[in-house]
Tab-separated table of C-alpha atoms in Angstrom:
chain	number	residue	atom	x	y	z
A	26	MET	CA	-81.629	-3.655	-60.345
A	27	LYS	CA	-78.965	-2.066	-62.386
A	28	ILE	CA	-76.447	-2.226	-59.626
A	29	TYR	CA	-76.997	-6.128	-58.974
A	30	ILE	CA	-76.701	-6.692	-63.017
A	31	LYS	CA	-73.694	-4.709	-62.902
A	32	LYS	CA	-72.192	-6.925	-59.926
A	33	LEU	CA	-73.125	-10.222	-61.587
A	34	TYR	CA	-71.214	-9.020	-64.503
A	35	TYR	CA	-68.051	-8.225	-62.749
A	36	PHE	CA	-68.334	-11.193	-60.819
A	37	LEU	CA	-68.240	-13.237	-64.037
A	38	ARG	CA	-65.682	-11.296	-65.873
A	39	ASN	CA	-63.493	-12.214	-62.774
A	40	PHE	CA	-64.512	-15.548	-62.155
A	41	LEU	CA	-63.854	-16.540	-65.730
A	42	LYS	CA	-60.701	-14.332	-65.964
A	43	ILE	CA	-62.029	-12.329	-68.896
A	44	LYS	CA	-60.708	-9.045	-68.383
A	45	PRO	CA	-60.856	-9.285	-64.694
A	46	LEU	CA	-60.661	-6.525	-62.013
A	47	ILE	CA	-58.370	-6.405	-59.099
A	48	TYR	CA	-60.689	-4.909	-57.024
A	49	ASN	CA	-64.603	-4.862	-56.865
A	50	PHE	CA	-66.625	-1.360	-56.500
A	51	PRO	CA	-68.860	-0.811	-53.566
A	52	ILE	CA	-72.686	-1.097	-54.384
A	53	ASN	CA	-73.137	2.169	-52.472
A	54	LYS	CA	-71.725	5.588	-54.041
A	55	TYR	CA	-71.412	6.966	-50.493
A	56	ALA	CA	-69.547	3.806	-49.060
A	57	SER	CA	-66.362	4.287	-47.403
A	58	VAL	CA	-63.285	2.241	-48.139
A	59	SER	CA	-60.500	1.124	-46.222
A	60	ASP	CA	-57.164	-0.679	-46.806
A	61	ALA	CA	-56.605	-3.978	-44.674
A	62	PHE	CA	-53.930	-2.719	-42.063
A	63	TYR	CA	-51.623	-5.232	-40.345
A	64	PHE	CA	-50.740	-4.461	-36.397
A	65	ARG	CA	-48.432	-6.176	-34.169
A	66	ASN	CA	-47.708	-6.005	-30.399
A	67	ASP	CA	-44.894	-8.211	-29.767
A	68	TYR	CA	-41.276	-6.804	-29.690
A	69	ILE	CA	-42.098	-4.528	-32.540
A	70	LYS	CA	-44.858	-1.791	-31.875
A	71	THR	CA	-47.299	-0.419	-34.055
A	72	ILE	CA	-48.306	3.243	-34.644
A	73	PHE	CA	-50.943	4.746	-36.764
A	74	PHE	CA	-51.533	8.241	-37.863
A	75	LEU	CA	-55.290	9.123	-38.634
A	76	SER	CA	-56.088	12.219	-40.440
A	77	ASN	CA	-59.522	14.250	-41.291
A	78	ILE	CA	-59.632	13.203	-45.023
A	79	ALA	CA	-62.386	15.571	-45.822
A	80	SER	CA	-59.711	18.335	-45.353
A	81	HIS	CA	-57.604	16.951	-47.889
A	82	THR	CA	-60.277	15.947	-50.520
A	83	ASN	CA	-61.557	19.459	-50.136
A	84	PRO	CA	-59.955	21.936	-48.035
A	85	LYS	CA	-62.173	24.723	-49.016
A	86	ILE	CA	-65.109	23.399	-46.830
A	87	LYS	CA	-64.277	22.698	-43.226
A	88	GLN	CA	-66.090	19.900	-41.655
A	89	ASN	CA	-65.637	17.056	-39.192
A	90	ASP	CA	-64.620	13.673	-40.374
A	91	PHE	CA	-66.273	10.873	-38.438
A	92	VAL	CA	-64.240	7.864	-38.214
A	93	LYS	CA	-64.594	4.203	-37.119
A	94	ILE	CA	-61.547	1.706	-36.798
A	95	TYR	CA	-62.663	-1.944	-36.586
A	96	ILE	CA	-60.032	-4.259	-34.966
A	97	PHE	CA	-59.515	-7.850	-35.396
A	98	SER	CA	-57.177	-10.526	-33.921
A	99	ASN	CA	-55.024	-12.911	-36.118
A	100	LYS	CA	-57.796	-15.604	-35.544
A	101	GLY	CA	-60.607	-13.074	-36.784
A	102	GLU	CA	-61.792	-12.298	-33.280
A	103	PHE	CA	-63.631	-8.950	-33.169
A	104	LEU	CA	-61.616	-7.194	-30.858
A	105	LYS	CA	-62.932	-3.640	-30.710
A	106	ILE	CA	-64.255	-0.537	-32.585
A	107	LEU	CA	-62.685	2.757	-32.179
A	108	ASN	CA	-64.637	6.227	-32.601
A	109	PHE	CA	-63.385	9.479	-33.440
A	110	THR	CA	-64.475	12.924	-34.376
A	111	LEU	CA	-61.601	14.759	-36.206
A	112	LYS	CA	-61.530	18.447	-36.342
A	113	PRO	CA	-60.878	20.105	-39.654
A	114	PHE	CA	-57.059	19.432	-40.630
A	115	GLU	CA	-56.787	17.365	-37.213
A	116	THR	CA	-54.588	14.469	-36.787
A	117	LYS	CA	-54.468	11.812	-34.238
A	118	LYS	CA	-51.583	9.433	-33.327
A	119	ILE	CA	-52.575	5.915	-32.236
A	120	LEU	CA	-50.224	3.550	-30.465
A	121	PHE	CA	-51.726	0.043	-30.577
A	122	ALA	CA	-49.414	-0.816	-27.317
A	123	GLU	CA	-51.852	1.221	-25.423
A	124	LEU	CA	-55.208	-0.262	-26.834
A	125	ASN	CA	-54.844	-3.219	-24.301
A	126	LEU	CA	-55.884	-5.935	-27.325
A	127	LYS	CA	-55.824	-9.274	-26.523
A	128	ALA	CA	-53.752	-10.288	-29.298
A	129	ASN	CA	-50.077	-10.033	-30.604
A	130	TYR	CA	-51.062	-9.214	-34.206
A	131	GLY	CA	-53.827	-9.057	-36.298
A	132	SER	CA	-55.726	-6.733	-38.784
A	133	PHE	CA	-57.581	-3.431	-38.738
A	134	TYR	CA	-59.855	-1.165	-40.910
A	135	VAL	CA	-60.334	2.574	-40.942
A	136	PHE	CA	-63.815	4.094	-42.256
A	137	HIS	CA	-64.467	7.657	-42.707
A	138	ASN	CA	-67.718	9.522	-43.277
A	139	PHE	CA	-68.368	13.367	-43.503
A	140	ASN	CA	-71.429	15.070	-44.480
A	141	GLN	CA	-70.290	17.089	-47.769
A	142	ASN	CA	-68.881	14.555	-50.013
A	143	GLU	CA	-70.495	15.721	-53.398
A	144	LEU	CA	-67.016	16.265	-54.864
A	145	LEU	CA	-65.973	12.789	-54.506
A	146	ILE	CA	-69.236	11.411	-55.743
A	147	LYS	CA	-69.554	13.473	-58.881
A	148	ASN	CA	-65.747	12.280	-59.802
A	149	ASN	CA	-67.151	8.666	-59.245
A	150	SER	CA	-64.529	8.168	-56.305
A	151	PHE	CA	-64.849	7.176	-52.593
A	152	VAL	CA	-63.485	8.027	-49.475
A	153	THR	CA	-60.731	5.747	-49.032
A	154	GLU	CA	-58.016	5.358	-46.139
A	155	ARG	CA	-54.841	4.396	-47.638
A	156	GLY	CA	-52.624	5.474	-44.737
A	157	TYR	CA	-49.256	4.492	-43.360
A	158	VAL	CA	-48.688	2.109	-40.630
A	159	GLY	CA	-45.372	2.462	-38.859
A	160	PHE	CA	-43.337	-0.277	-37.167
A	161	SER	CA	-40.604	0.097	-34.509
A	162	GLU	CA	-38.437	-1.786	-32.204
A	163	ASN	CA	-37.522	1.115	-29.916
A	164	SER	CA	-40.427	3.428	-30.490
A	165	ILE	CA	-37.658	5.992	-31.800
A	166	PHE	CA	-37.018	4.867	-35.470
A	167	TRP	CA	-40.030	3.715	-37.427
A	168	ASN	CA	-40.369	1.764	-40.643
A	169	PHE	CA	-43.671	2.754	-42.602
A	170	VAL	CA	-45.649	0.864	-44.933
A	171	HIS	CA	-49.108	1.730	-46.474
A	172	GLY	CA	-52.222	-0.511	-46.172
A	173	ASN	CA	-52.333	-3.678	-48.083
A	174	HIS	CA	-55.114	-3.637	-50.948
A	175	ASN	CA	-58.473	-1.390	-51.396
A	176	SER	CA	-59.782	-4.466	-49.121
A	177	ALA	CA	-63.046	-3.728	-47.863
A	178	TYR	CA	-66.149	-1.122	-47.701
A	179	LEU	CA	-68.517	-0.413	-44.882
A	180	SER	CA	-72.188	-0.950	-45.745
A	181	LYS	CA	-75.007	1.176	-44.624
A	182	LYS	CA	-75.569	-1.464	-41.885
A	183	ASN	CA	-72.190	-0.870	-40.536
A	184	LYS	CA	-71.012	-4.396	-42.008
A	185	ILE	CA	-67.613	-5.012	-43.657
A	186	LYS	CA	-67.720	-6.134	-47.107
A	187	SER	CA	-64.991	-7.194	-49.137
A	188	LEU	CA	-63.833	-5.651	-52.405
A	189	MET	CA	-61.074	-8.402	-53.141
A	190	THR	CA	-61.679	-10.251	-56.431
A	191	LYS	CA	-61.182	-14.220	-56.939
A	192	SER	CA	-61.425	-16.415	-59.754
A	193	PHE	CA	-62.307	-19.965	-60.704
A	194	PHE	CA	-58.747	-20.424	-61.436
A	195	ILE	CA	-55.515	-20.634	-59.353
A	196	ASN	CA	-53.509	-17.305	-59.975
A	197	GLU	CA	-49.802	-16.726	-59.317
A	198	TYR	CA	-48.009	-14.061	-57.601
A	199	PHE	CA	-44.206	-13.260	-57.297
A	200	PRO	CA	-42.871	-10.683	-54.823
A	201	GLN	CA	-40.916	-8.129	-56.580
A	202	LEU	CA	-37.832	-8.486	-54.569
A	203	THR	CA	-35.474	-10.839	-53.408
A	204	PHE	CA	-34.957	-12.558	-49.982
A	205	ASN	CA	-31.466	-13.852	-50.039
A	206	ASP	CA	-30.025	-10.787	-48.528
A	207	CYS	CA	-31.752	-11.281	-45.030
A	208	ASP	CA	-31.694	-13.721	-42.037
A	209	LYS	CA	-35.319	-14.301	-41.822
A	210	PHE	CA	-38.500	-13.039	-43.185
A	211	ASP	CA	-42.519	-13.060	-42.639
A	212	LEU	CA	-45.270	-12.831	-45.171
A	213	ILE	CA	-48.392	-11.559	-43.871
A	214	PHE	CA	-51.916	-12.287	-45.332
A	215	THR	CA	-55.364	-10.853	-44.189
A	216	ASN	CA	-58.728	-12.258	-45.579
A	217	SER	CA	-61.287	-9.740	-45.701
A	218	GLU	CA	-63.724	-12.257	-47.232
A	219	ASN	CA	-66.550	-14.051	-45.402
A	220	LYS	CA	-65.258	-17.268	-46.653
A	221	LYS	CA	-62.160	-19.515	-46.587
A	222	ILE	CA	-59.173	-18.551	-49.040
A	223	ASN	CA	-56.552	-21.369	-49.619
A	224	TYR	CA	-52.891	-20.126	-50.466
A	225	ARG	CA	-49.881	-22.065	-51.337
A	226	ILE	CA	-46.262	-20.477	-51.013
A	227	GLN	CA	-43.100	-21.907	-52.501
A	228	THR	CA	-39.709	-20.661	-51.927
A	229	TYR	CA	-36.696	-21.320	-54.369
A	230	ASP	CA	-33.030	-21.019	-54.468
A	231	LEU	CA	-30.949	-19.078	-56.962
A	232	GLU	CA	-31.299	-22.269	-59.276
A	233	ASN	CA	-35.255	-22.349	-59.095
A	234	ASN	CA	-34.896	-25.368	-57.117
A	235	ILE	CA	-38.167	-25.630	-54.473
A	236	ILE	CA	-37.254	-25.230	-50.789
A	237	ASN	CA	-40.425	-24.736	-48.989
A	238	ASP	CA	-43.762	-25.933	-50.059
A	239	LEU	CA	-46.530	-24.299	-47.523
A	240	ASN	CA	-50.291	-24.877	-47.938
A	241	PHE	CA	-52.986	-23.121	-45.641
A	242	LYS	CA	-56.525	-22.148	-45.277
A	243	LEU	CA	-57.215	-18.585	-43.849
A	244	ASN	CA	-60.683	-18.176	-42.412
A	245	SER	CA	-62.477	-14.954	-42.549
A	246	PHE	CA	-60.717	-11.807	-40.798
A	247	ASN	CA	-57.836	-13.792	-40.147
A	248	THR	CA	-54.411	-13.085	-40.317
A	249	ILE	CA	-51.410	-15.439	-40.767
A	250	LYS	CA	-47.968	-14.674	-40.555
A	251	ALA	CA	-45.818	-17.057	-42.551
A	252	SER	CA	-42.353	-17.243	-41.090
A	253	PHE	CA	-39.443	-18.528	-42.743
A	254	THR	CA	-35.438	-18.907	-41.707
A	255	ASN	CA	-32.743	-18.145	-44.029
A	256	ASN	CA	-29.516	-18.202	-42.073
A	257	HIS	CA	-27.715	-19.527	-44.988
A	258	LYS	CA	-29.165	-16.944	-47.753
A	259	LYS	CA	-30.479	-20.136	-49.720
A	260	ILE	CA	-33.987	-18.432	-50.539
A	261	LYS	CA	-34.199	-16.035	-53.267
A	262	PHE	CA	-37.422	-16.081	-54.837
A	263	VAL	CA	-41.158	-16.717	-53.682
A	264	LYS	CA	-43.934	-17.485	-55.394
A	265	ILE	CA	-47.561	-17.301	-54.094
A	266	PHE	CA	-50.525	-19.428	-55.826
A	267	SER	CA	-54.104	-18.347	-54.844
A	268	LYS	CA	-57.675	-17.935	-56.278
A	269	MET	CA	-57.418	-14.347	-54.984
A	270	TYR	CA	-56.318	-12.230	-58.112
A	271	PHE	CA	-53.781	-10.040	-56.278
A	272	PRO	CA	-52.494	-12.220	-53.218
A	273	ARG	CA	-49.839	-9.595	-52.309
A	274	PRO	CA	-48.680	-10.030	-48.783
A	275	VAL	CA	-47.175	-7.490	-46.365
A	276	ILE	CA	-43.377	-8.450	-45.862
A	277	PHE	CA	-40.882	-7.977	-43.310
A	278	LYS	CA	-37.323	-8.664	-43.716
A	279	TYR	CA	-35.201	-9.161	-40.497
A	280	TYR	CA	-31.507	-8.296	-40.699
A	281	SER	CA	-28.744	-8.863	-37.841
A	282	LYS	CA	-29.517	-4.979	-36.491
A	283	TYR	CA	-32.507	-3.902	-38.090
A	284	PHE	CA	-35.815	-5.101	-40.162
A	285	ASP	CA	-37.718	-3.738	-43.144
A	286	VAL	CA	-41.470	-3.747	-44.097
A	287	LEU	CA	-42.653	-3.173	-47.603
A	288	HIS	CA	-45.116	-4.815	-49.820
A	289	GLY	CA	-43.904	-7.269	-52.731
């Protein structure tokens, strides 16, 4: 009962914007947490390095790490689940181009489980995958970015539950960079909620005049790629509106001979 009272307490804090949290906490203290990761399989390829987290959190104990990776298309369709058993200190390389996915882009979540987890529980911590995803045009030089948000946890029934918080009020988010140095850019949003989320994106020039004003809805486990051309370098700033408290996107910036990927 205490757990559900605490959950209601945090919900009301967030909903009414009274000392809100950026992320919720899992109900289960043994839960495994994952960032929301983005993949793409077009002319840019995706790589992910999967490591035995148990070996990093408590290297004195040699134990296997049991991992589940859930992969979704950009339309929220569940594509497949990958299961791995990692030996102590083992790392596996996952190339998404080799997975035969029926989607050019989408999201994935990585959940770890190992038996001797008392050290994390004692310190009120959770097993969390916050690894780095790599992107490359030539599979030689890779650009890496870590996952976006402590997005979700895996329940005892192997259901993905969102940890993202939202409010009754509209929140504003400014990516902490400018865009007038690139030819075009993408803003990537993923919805880990089981409900639709509304977003609004406005782009501005140097004098804060609005250039674009885009509204869209993102269904459950959907991923959207909002693309903007910027050939004349007019777009300098971006503002994002949502009831989500931290609507931070993954950003791809494209230049004449290369691209960059980062968080805003």
